[in-house]
Amino acid sequence: MARERPKRGTLPPAHETIEKLEKSVTDGNFYGAQQMYKSISSRYASAERHNEALDILQSGASVQLKHGQVTCGAELAVLFVETLTKGQFPCNKDTLDRVRTIYRQFPQIPVPQQLGVDDDMQKLSEALGAAKIRVEGCSSFLKAAIKWSAEFGGPRNGCPELHDMLAEYICSESPDLDIAKASIYFVRGNNPAKFASELVNFIEKCYPGEDDLAIVRAVLLYLSLGNMRDANYIMDEVRKQLESKDLELPDSDLIQFIKYLLRTLERDALPLFRVLRQKYQSSLDRESSFKELLDKIAERFYGVRRRSPLQGMFGDIFQMMGGADAA
């Protein structure tokens, strides 16, 4: 007996759509399949059949990524997260498993770090361009997932595991590692040991003067979140890993400052905190973000309220006006 065909205007079971579209991708019709994944999943979502829309988008993202179609796969991955949001799916083990499954399909391809005499410059250029596309695509997906997790049951800053995924992908795939960007995600994750290893890898390759900035930035980021435990851990672990390679922590005023700062924050010592900032101001000025991070630390540890830029500007104006009146 022949199977009854769905009535016009009704949606077939999702698995039938998935099978057809996967075959289309396997046959090399990447663009055509992409348009169908987007339009059909949208119809399921509009019909409030969000679970089936998720199945289609997860399958589409995975199969496109398996076939090296990173731009297509990343687009469907972002749509997957948008559907989680529209369907108000909670951040729990099941949904995180689905996000993790898509993440693992993003290609991880080592990027050449050095050129040999006979290297093909064209191939190298293409490899660097492809790496940039991979990082941008995966970042868009995981940033969307972090935002969703924060809104639907995860921690206020988003699920730590998602932060770790993004930080590690940036480190493994970026042709020119932005350790500052990776640090922002690592400190919101749950893997300070991995973060320490990545810092040491960076220190071994970076330009002079970037090593102490990377370490101090990591510590200040942890402290700005009120995380003394991992701030101390990252200093100790980086030092230990460097010593295992017969290297040492950079000998700089910034490193000296951060050692003093960690001891100071263990006590109720706001005056000493202010003295430290003033004494090491010229070194702290090497990176503009340090001022804001230290203001956050003062607020978290000593209750010092931060002034917004507008408050500071208007305060100066009123002070000038008051001075003029007094004259």
mmCIF file of C-alpha atoms in Angstrom:
data_model
loop_
_atom_site.group_PDB
_atom_site.id
_atom_site.type_symbol
_atom_site.label_atom_id
_atom_site.label_comp_id
_atom_site.label_asym_id
_atom_site.label_seq_id
_atom_site.Cartn_x
_atom_site.Cartn_y
_atom_site.Cartn_z
ATOM 1 C CA MET A 1 0.000 0.000 0.000
ATOM 2 C CA ALA A 2 1.421 3.357 -1.036
ATOM 3 C CA ARG A 3 2.214 5.854 1.725
ATOM 4 C CA GLU A 4 -0.309 8.685 1.879
ATOM 5 C CA ARG A 5 1.211 11.981 0.795
ATOM 6 C CA PRO A 6 0.768 15.001 3.088
ATOM 7 C CA LYS A 7 -2.006 17.365 2.140
ATOM 8 C CA ARG A 8 -1.047 20.564 0.392
ATOM 9 C CA GLY A 9 -0.082 23.199 2.959
ATOM 10 C CA THR A 10 0.719 20.696 5.708
ATOM 11 C CA LEU A 11 4.249 19.973 6.852
ATOM 12 C CA PRO A 12 5.669 16.444 6.564
ATOM 13 C CA PRO A 13 7.535 14.826 9.481
ATOM 14 C CA ALA A 14 10.891 16.551 9.959
ATOM 15 C CA HIS A 15 12.924 13.380 9.352
ATOM 16 C CA GLU A 16 11.662 13.216 5.739
ATOM 17 C CA THR A 17 12.828 16.772 5.100
ATOM 18 C CA ILE A 18 16.160 16.092 6.779
ATOM 19 C CA GLU A 19 16.849 13.041 4.606
ATOM 20 C CA LYS A 20 16.103 14.923 1.379
ATOM 21 C CA LEU A 21 18.207 17.936 2.297
ATOM 22 C CA GLU A 22 21.153 15.873 3.510
ATOM 23 C CA LYS A 23 21.167 14.085 0.158
ATOM 24 C CA SER A 24 21.145 17.442 -1.605
ATOM 25 C CA VAL A 25 24.225 18.557 0.336
ATOM 26 C CA THR A 26 25.966 15.225 -0.256
ATOM 27 C CA ASP A 27 25.323 15.677 -3.982
ATOM 28 C CA GLY A 28 27.101 19.053 -3.845
ATOM 29 C CA ASN A 29 24.058 21.323 -4.077
ATOM 30 C CA PHE A 30 25.211 23.380 -1.102
ATOM 31 C CA TYR A 31 23.546 26.688 -1.982
ATOM 32 C CA GLY A 32 20.218 25.188 -2.994
ATOM 33 C CA ALA A 33 20.080 23.067 0.147
ATOM 34 C CA GLN A 34 20.947 26.107 2.260
ATOM 35 C CA GLN A 35 17.962 28.058 0.986
ATOM 36 C CA MET A 36 15.694 25.094 1.628
ATOM 37 C CA TYR A 37 17.020 24.595 5.170
ATOM 38 C CA LYS A 38 16.262 28.237 5.941
ATOM 39 C CA SER A 39 12.828 28.420 4.346
ATOM 40 C CA ILE A 40 11.530 25.037 5.563
ATOM 41 C CA SER A 41 12.780 25.477 9.155
ATOM 42 C CA SER A 42 11.079 28.871 9.184
ATOM 43 C CA ARG A 43 7.779 27.241 8.212
ATOM 44 C CA TYR A 44 8.064 24.704 11.037
ATOM 45 C CA ALA A 45 8.869 27.484 13.520
ATOM 46 C CA SER A 46 5.923 29.574 12.296
ATOM 47 C CA ALA A 47 3.685 26.545 12.860
ATOM 48 C CA GLU A 48 4.960 26.397 16.471
ATOM 49 C CA ARG A 49 6.745 23.132 15.698
ATOM 50 C CA HIS A 50 9.986 24.396 17.183
ATOM 51 C CA ASN A 51 11.440 21.001 18.068
ATOM 52 C CA GLU A 52 11.268 19.912 14.443
ATOM 53 C CA ALA A 53 12.680 23.241 13.285
ATOM 54 C CA LEU A 54 15.615 22.646 15.626
ATOM 55 C CA ASP A 55 16.127 19.137 14.257
ATOM 56 C CA ILE A 56 16.275 20.479 10.694
ATOM 57 C CA LEU A 57 18.647 23.325 11.566
ATOM 58 C CA GLN A 58 20.951 21.138 13.668
ATOM 59 C CA SER A 59 21.153 18.591 10.868
ATOM 60 C CA GLY A 60 21.731 21.313 8.286
ATOM 61 C CA ALA A 61 24.467 23.054 10.254
ATOM 62 C CA SER A 62 26.229 19.758 10.951
ATOM 63 C CA VAL A 63 26.100 18.396 7.405
ATOM 64 C CA GLN A 64 27.216 21.699 5.835
ATOM 65 C CA LEU A 65 30.140 21.954 8.258
ATOM 66 C CA LYS A 66 31.120 18.312 7.598
ATOM 67 C CA HIS A 67 31.346 19.185 3.909
ATOM 68 C CA GLY A 68 33.537 22.224 4.606
ATOM 69 C CA GLN A 69 30.776 24.774 3.986
ATOM 70 C CA VAL A 70 31.629 26.898 7.014
ATOM 71 C CA THR A 71 29.690 30.019 6.044
ATOM 72 C CA CYS A 72 26.528 27.995 5.377
ATOM 73 C CA GLY A 73 26.963 25.862 8.474
ATOM 74 C CA ALA A 74 27.566 28.884 10.716
ATOM 75 C CA GLU A 75 24.471 30.631 9.356
ATOM 76 C CA LEU A 76 22.289 27.617 10.158
ATOM 77 C CA ALA A 77 23.954 27.290 13.572
ATOM 78 C CA VAL A 78 22.992 30.881 14.398
ATOM 79 C CA LEU A 79 19.434 30.189 13.210
ATOM 80 C CA PHE A 80 19.415 27.147 15.500
ATOM 81 C CA VAL A 81 20.145 29.407 18.488
ATOM 82 C CA GLU A 82 17.568 31.957 17.343
ATOM 83 C CA THR A 83 15.005 29.146 17.298
ATOM 84 C CA LEU A 84 16.014 28.137 20.828
ATOM 85 C CA THR A 85 15.242 31.713 21.823
ATOM 86 C CA LYS A 86 11.944 31.960 19.929
ATOM 87 C CA GLY A 87 10.801 28.636 21.344
ATOM 88 C CA GLN A 88 11.959 29.712 24.821
ATOM 89 C CA PHE A 89 13.957 26.522 25.303
ATOM 90 C CA PRO A 90 15.748 26.442 28.686
ATOM 91 C CA CYS A 91 19.497 26.239 29.044
ATOM 92 C CA ASN A 92 19.857 22.674 30.347
ATOM 93 C CA LYS A 93 21.887 19.553 29.660
ATOM 94 C CA ASP A 94 19.851 18.529 26.603
ATOM 95 C CA THR A 95 20.000 21.878 24.830
ATOM 96 C CA LEU A 96 23.672 22.381 25.691
ATOM 97 C CA ASP A 97 24.425 18.929 24.270
ATOM 98 C CA ARG A 98 22.866 20.035 20.979
ATOM 99 C CA VAL A 99 24.902 23.246 20.921
ATOM 100 C CA ARG A 100 28.042 21.237 21.715
ATOM 101 C CA THR A 101 27.289 18.775 18.901
ATOM 102 C CA ILE A 102 27.166 21.594 16.341
ATOM 103 C CA TYR A 103 30.301 23.221 17.776
ATOM 104 C CA ARG A 104 32.284 20.015 17.342
ATOM 105 C CA GLN A 105 31.531 20.037 13.621
ATOM 106 C CA PHE A 106 33.382 23.317 13.075
ATOM 107 C CA PRO A 107 36.651 22.428 11.342
ATOM 108 C CA GLN A 108 39.857 22.567 13.337
ATOM 109 C CA ILE A 109 42.706 22.940 10.886
ATOM 110 C CA PRO A 110 46.195 24.013 12.013
ATOM 111 C CA VAL A 111 47.217 27.270 10.359
ATOM 112 C CA PRO A 112 50.844 27.529 9.139
ATOM 113 C CA GLN A 113 52.724 29.810 11.534
ATOM 114 C CA GLN A 114 55.967 30.133 9.564
ATOM 115 C CA LEU A 115 56.882 30.237 5.931
ATOM 116 C CA GLY A 116 59.530 28.004 4.412
ATOM 117 C CA VAL A 117 61.509 28.874 1.322
ATOM 118 C CA ASP A 118 59.330 26.788 -1.002
ATOM 119 C CA ASP A 119 55.947 27.590 0.555
ATOM 120 C CA ASP A 120 53.235 28.550 -1.884
ATOM 121 C CA MET A 121 52.204 32.073 -0.875
ATOM 122 C CA GLN A 122 48.860 31.731 -2.600
ATOM 123 C CA LYS A 123 47.995 28.599 -0.636
ATOM 124 C CA LEU A 124 49.094 30.252 2.595
ATOM 125 C CA SER A 125 46.935 33.287 1.879
ATOM 126 C CA GLU A 126 43.947 31.035 1.221
ATOM 127 C CA ALA A 127 44.584 29.100 4.437
ATOM 128 C CA LEU A 128 44.688 32.311 6.473
ATOM 129 C CA GLY A 129 41.488 33.553 4.837
ATOM 130 C CA ALA A 130 39.732 30.268 5.564
ATOM 131 C CA ALA A 131 40.878 30.382 9.194
ATOM 132 C CA LYS A 132 39.423 33.867 9.574
ATOM 133 C CA ILE A 133 36.077 32.677 8.189
ATOM 134 C CA ARG A 134 36.070 29.710 10.598
ATOM 135 C CA VAL A 135 36.729 31.898 13.635
ATOM 136 C CA GLU A 136 34.143 34.498 12.624
ATOM 137 C CA GLY A 137 31.508 31.847 11.915
ATOM 138 C CA CYS A 138 32.063 29.904 15.118
ATOM 139 C CA SER A 139 32.234 33.131 17.135
ATOM 140 C CA SER A 140 28.880 34.327 15.781
ATOM 141 C CA PHE A 141 27.295 30.995 16.719
ATOM 142 C CA LEU A 142 28.751 30.786 20.230
ATOM 143 C CA LYS A 143 28.146 34.451 21.058
ATOM 144 C CA ALA A 144 24.486 33.930 20.174
ATOM 145 C CA ALA A 145 24.449 30.762 22.297
ATOM 146 C CA ILE A 146 26.018 32.593 25.253
ATOM 147 C CA LYS A 147 23.353 35.302 25.055
ATOM 148 C CA TRP A 148 20.565 32.684 24.837
ATOM 149 C CA SER A 149 21.965 30.765 27.832
ATOM 150 C CA ALA A 150 22.055 33.938 29.938
ATOM 151 C CA GLU A 151 18.424 34.692 29.113
ATOM 152 C CA PHE A 152 17.013 31.189 29.601
ATOM 153 C CA GLY A 153 18.269 29.760 32.856
ATOM 154 C CA GLY A 154 22.051 29.938 32.674
ATOM 155 C CA PRO A 155 24.335 32.187 34.769
ATOM 156 C CA ARG A 156 24.042 35.960 34.316
ATOM 157 C CA ASN A 157 27.170 36.057 32.131
ATOM 158 C CA GLY A 158 26.131 32.992 30.138
ATOM 159 C CA CYS A 159 27.033 29.315 30.399
ATOM 160 C CA PRO A 160 30.734 28.886 31.369
ATOM 161 C CA GLU A 161 31.175 25.912 29.042
ATOM 162 C CA LEU A 162 30.144 28.053 26.063
ATOM 163 C CA HIS A 163 32.687 30.698 27.053
ATOM 164 C CA ASP A 164 35.375 27.998 27.212
ATOM 165 C CA MET A 165 34.401 26.686 23.765
ATOM 166 C CA LEU A 166 34.708 30.129 22.216
ATOM 167 C CA ALA A 167 37.992 30.971 23.938
ATOM 168 C CA GLU A 168 39.565 27.667 22.911
ATOM 169 C CA TYR A 169 38.393 27.967 19.308
ATOM 170 C CA ILE A 170 39.812 31.489 19.057
ATOM 171 C CA CYS A 171 43.140 30.215 20.379
ATOM 172 C CA SER A 172 43.301 27.120 18.180
ATOM 173 C CA GLU A 173 42.086 28.607 14.907
ATOM 174 C CA SER A 174 43.066 32.300 14.822
ATOM 175 C CA PRO A 175 45.937 32.917 12.404
ATOM 176 C CA ASP A 176 46.958 35.949 14.493
ATOM 177 C CA LEU A 177 45.896 35.196 18.056
ATOM 178 C CA ASP A 178 44.050 37.992 19.833
ATOM 179 C CA ILE A 179 44.814 36.899 23.398
ATOM 180 C CA ALA A 180 42.902 39.887 24.782
ATOM 181 C CA LYS A 181 39.693 38.701 23.110
ATOM 182 C CA ALA A 182 40.224 35.085 24.188
ATOM 183 C CA SER A 183 40.882 36.234 27.764
ATOM 184 C CA ILE A 184 37.449 37.852 28.029
ATOM 185 C CA TYR A 185 35.839 34.461 27.419
ATOM 186 C CA PHE A 186 38.307 32.361 29.413
ATOM 187 C CA VAL A 187 37.670 34.317 32.635
ATOM 188 C CA ARG A 188 33.947 33.606 32.311
ATOM 189 C CA GLY A 189 34.612 29.922 31.745
ATOM 190 C CA ASN A 190 35.546 27.063 34.030
ATOM 191 C CA ASN A 191 38.988 26.094 32.765
ATOM 192 C CA PRO A 192 41.726 28.346 34.210
ATOM 193 C CA ALA A 193 44.304 25.590 33.636
ATOM 194 C CA LYS A 194 43.685 25.717 29.885
ATOM 195 C CA PHE A 195 43.781 29.510 30.042
ATOM 196 C CA ALA A 196 47.175 29.390 31.755
ATOM 197 C CA SER A 197 48.512 27.063 29.044
ATOM 198 C CA GLU A 198 47.302 29.387 26.307
ATOM 199 C CA LEU A 199 48.905 32.363 28.052
ATOM 200 C CA VAL A 200 52.222 30.518 28.222
ATOM 201 C CA ASN A 201 51.958 29.577 24.531
ATOM 202 C CA PHE A 202 51.330 33.231 23.736
ATOM 203 C CA ILE A 203 54.228 34.420 25.892
ATOM 204 C CA GLU A 204 56.614 32.111 24.031
ATOM 205 C CA LYS A 205 55.641 33.647 20.663
ATOM 206 C CA CYS A 206 54.674 37.256 21.352
ATOM 207 C CA TYR A 207 56.610 40.457 20.781
ATOM 208 C CA PRO A 208 58.602 41.965 23.667
ATOM 209 C CA GLY A 209 56.363 43.953 25.978
ATOM 210 C CA GLU A 210 53.226 41.929 25.243
ATOM 211 C CA ASP A 211 53.936 39.166 27.751
ATOM 212 C CA ASP A 212 53.368 41.096 30.976
ATOM 213 C CA LEU A 213 50.310 42.836 29.504
ATOM 214 C CA ALA A 214 48.693 39.451 28.791
ATOM 215 C CA ILE A 215 49.298 38.163 32.329
ATOM 216 C CA VAL A 216 48.165 41.330 34.088
ATOM 217 C CA ARG A 217 45.080 41.586 31.868
ATOM 218 C CA ALA A 218 44.086 38.034 32.787
ATOM 219 C CA VAL A 219 44.449 38.686 36.522
ATOM 220 C CA LEU A 220 42.569 41.996 36.384
ATOM 221 C CA LEU A 221 39.727 40.428 34.397
ATOM 222 C CA TYR A 222 39.292 37.727 37.027
ATOM 223 C CA LEU A 223 39.429 40.299 39.817
ATOM 224 C CA SER A 224 36.889 42.541 38.084
ATOM 225 C CA LEU A 225 34.475 39.594 38.368
ATOM 226 C CA GLY A 226 35.332 39.210 42.055
ATOM 227 C CA ASN A 227 37.185 35.954 41.396
ATOM 228 C CA MET A 228 40.221 36.063 43.684
ATOM 229 C CA ARG A 229 40.699 32.285 43.574
ATOM 230 C CA ASP A 230 41.328 32.062 39.839
ATOM 231 C CA ALA A 231 43.236 35.363 39.779
ATOM 232 C CA ASN A 232 45.775 33.855 42.178
ATOM 233 C CA TYR A 233 45.666 30.504 40.377
ATOM 234 C CA ILE A 234 46.460 32.002 36.981
ATOM 235 C CA MET A 235 49.541 33.781 38.362
ATOM 236 C CA ASP A 236 50.814 30.646 40.092
ATOM 237 C CA GLU A 237 50.064 28.320 37.176
ATOM 238 C CA VAL A 238 51.656 30.564 34.546
ATOM 239 C CA ARG A 239 54.766 30.859 36.724
ATOM 240 C CA LYS A 240 54.928 27.063 37.200
ATOM 241 C CA GLN A 241 54.481 26.332 33.496
ATOM 242 C CA LEU A 242 57.127 28.885 32.559
ATOM 243 C CA GLU A 243 59.572 27.405 35.082
ATOM 244 C CA SER A 244 58.969 23.930 33.608
ATOM 245 C CA LYS A 245 60.256 25.377 30.319
ATOM 246 C CA ASP A 246 63.238 27.079 32.005
ATOM 247 C CA LEU A 247 61.551 30.464 31.628
ATOM 248 C CA GLU A 248 60.517 33.087 34.160
ATOM 249 C CA LEU A 249 57.722 35.558 34.677
ATOM 250 C CA PRO A 250 58.482 38.862 32.927
ATOM 251 C CA ASP A 251 60.450 41.216 35.161
ATOM 252 C CA SER A 252 58.446 44.421 34.855
ATOM 253 C CA ASP A 253 56.729 47.066 36.953
ATOM 254 C CA LEU A 254 53.337 45.720 35.861
ATOM 255 C CA ILE A 255 54.091 42.259 37.198
ATOM 256 C CA GLN A 256 55.321 43.813 40.438
ATOM 257 C CA PHE A 257 52.093 45.810 40.643
ATOM 258 C CA ILE A 258 49.883 42.766 40.205
ATOM 259 C CA LYS A 259 51.749 40.857 42.932
ATOM 260 C CA TYR A 260 51.217 43.732 45.358
ATOM 261 C CA LEU A 261 47.601 44.094 44.265
ATOM 262 C CA LEU A 262 46.730 40.471 45.001
ATOM 263 C CA ARG A 263 48.111 40.818 48.527
ATOM 264 C CA THR A 264 46.339 44.142 49.071
ATOM 265 C CA LEU A 265 42.916 42.803 48.075
ATOM 266 C CA GLU A 266 43.125 40.191 50.815
ATOM 267 C CA ARG A 267 42.775 43.008 53.353
ATOM 268 C CA ASP A 268 40.518 45.970 53.954
ATOM 269 C CA ALA A 269 43.122 48.351 52.567
ATOM 270 C CA LEU A 270 41.515 50.895 50.241
ATOM 271 C CA PRO A 271 44.147 53.579 50.953
ATOM 272 C CA LEU A 272 46.935 51.163 49.966
ATOM 273 C CA PHE A 273 44.971 50.184 46.842
ATOM 274 C CA ARG A 274 44.860 53.860 45.827
ATOM 275 C CA VAL A 275 48.552 54.336 46.567
ATOM 276 C CA LEU A 276 49.405 51.360 44.343
ATOM 277 C CA ARG A 277 47.358 52.752 41.455
ATOM 278 C CA GLN A 278 49.054 56.115 41.773
ATOM 279 C CA LYS A 279 52.581 54.703 42.093
ATOM 280 C CA TYR A 280 52.246 52.422 39.041
ATOM 281 C CA GLN A 281 50.096 54.781 36.960
ATOM 282 C CA SER A 282 52.604 55.142 34.137
ATOM 283 C CA SER A 283 52.845 51.365 33.732
ATOM 284 C CA LEU A 284 49.067 50.919 33.942
ATOM 285 C CA ASP A 285 48.649 53.526 31.202
ATOM 286 C CA ARG A 286 50.215 51.050 28.757
ATOM 287 C CA GLU A 287 46.730 49.595 28.215
ATOM 288 C CA SER A 288 43.618 51.741 28.296
ATOM 289 C CA SER A 289 41.342 48.972 29.605
ATOM 290 C CA PHE A 290 43.269 48.681 32.884
ATOM 291 C CA LYS A 291 41.726 51.855 34.324
ATOM 292 C CA GLU A 292 38.174 50.585 33.902
ATOM 293 C CA LEU A 293 39.089 47.147 35.241
ATOM 294 C CA LEU A 294 40.667 48.685 38.350
ATOM 295 C CA ASP A 295 37.580 50.868 38.861
ATOM 296 C CA LYS A 296 35.445 47.699 38.777
ATOM 297 C CA ILE A 297 37.813 46.010 41.234
ATOM 298 C CA ALA A 298 37.574 48.990 43.610
ATOM 299 C CA GLU A 299 33.798 48.747 43.447
ATOM 300 C CA ARG A 300 33.708 44.993 44.049
ATOM 301 C CA PHE A 301 36.250 44.804 46.851
ATOM 302 C CA TYR A 302 35.869 48.194 48.553
ATOM 303 C CA GLY A 303 32.434 49.436 47.550
ATOM 304 C CA VAL A 304 33.804 52.449 45.673
ATOM 305 C CA ARG A 305 31.093 53.595 43.263
ATOM 306 C CA ARG A 306 32.264 54.178 39.735
ATOM 307 C CA ARG A 307 31.569 57.462 38.001
ATOM 308 C CA SER A 308 30.207 57.234 34.488
ATOM 309 C CA PRO A 309 31.984 59.318 31.823
ATOM 310 C CA LEU A 310 29.000 61.707 31.800
ATOM 311 C CA GLN A 311 29.119 62.127 35.575
ATOM 312 C CA GLY A 312 32.777 62.988 35.337
ATOM 313 C CA MET A 313 32.235 65.442 32.499
ATOM 314 C CA PHE A 314 29.314 67.253 34.134
ATOM 315 C CA GLY A 315 31.075 67.246 37.479
ATOM 316 C CA ASP A 316 34.029 69.064 35.923
ATOM 317 C CA ILE A 317 31.697 71.565 34.218
ATOM 318 C CA PHE A 318 29.849 72.343 37.459
ATOM 319 C CA GLN A 319 33.136 72.697 39.299
ATOM 320 C CA MET A 320 34.306 75.201 36.693
ATOM 321 C CA MET A 321 31.040 77.135 36.950
ATOM 322 C CA GLY A 322 31.256 77.164 40.737
ATOM 323 C CA GLY A 323 34.807 78.439 40.546
ATOM 324 C CA ALA A 324 33.753 81.234 38.196
ATOM 325 C CA ASP A 325 30.947 82.296 40.542
ATOM 326 C CA ALA A 326 33.273 82.278 43.510
ATOM 327 C CA ALA A 327 35.663 84.569 41.650
#
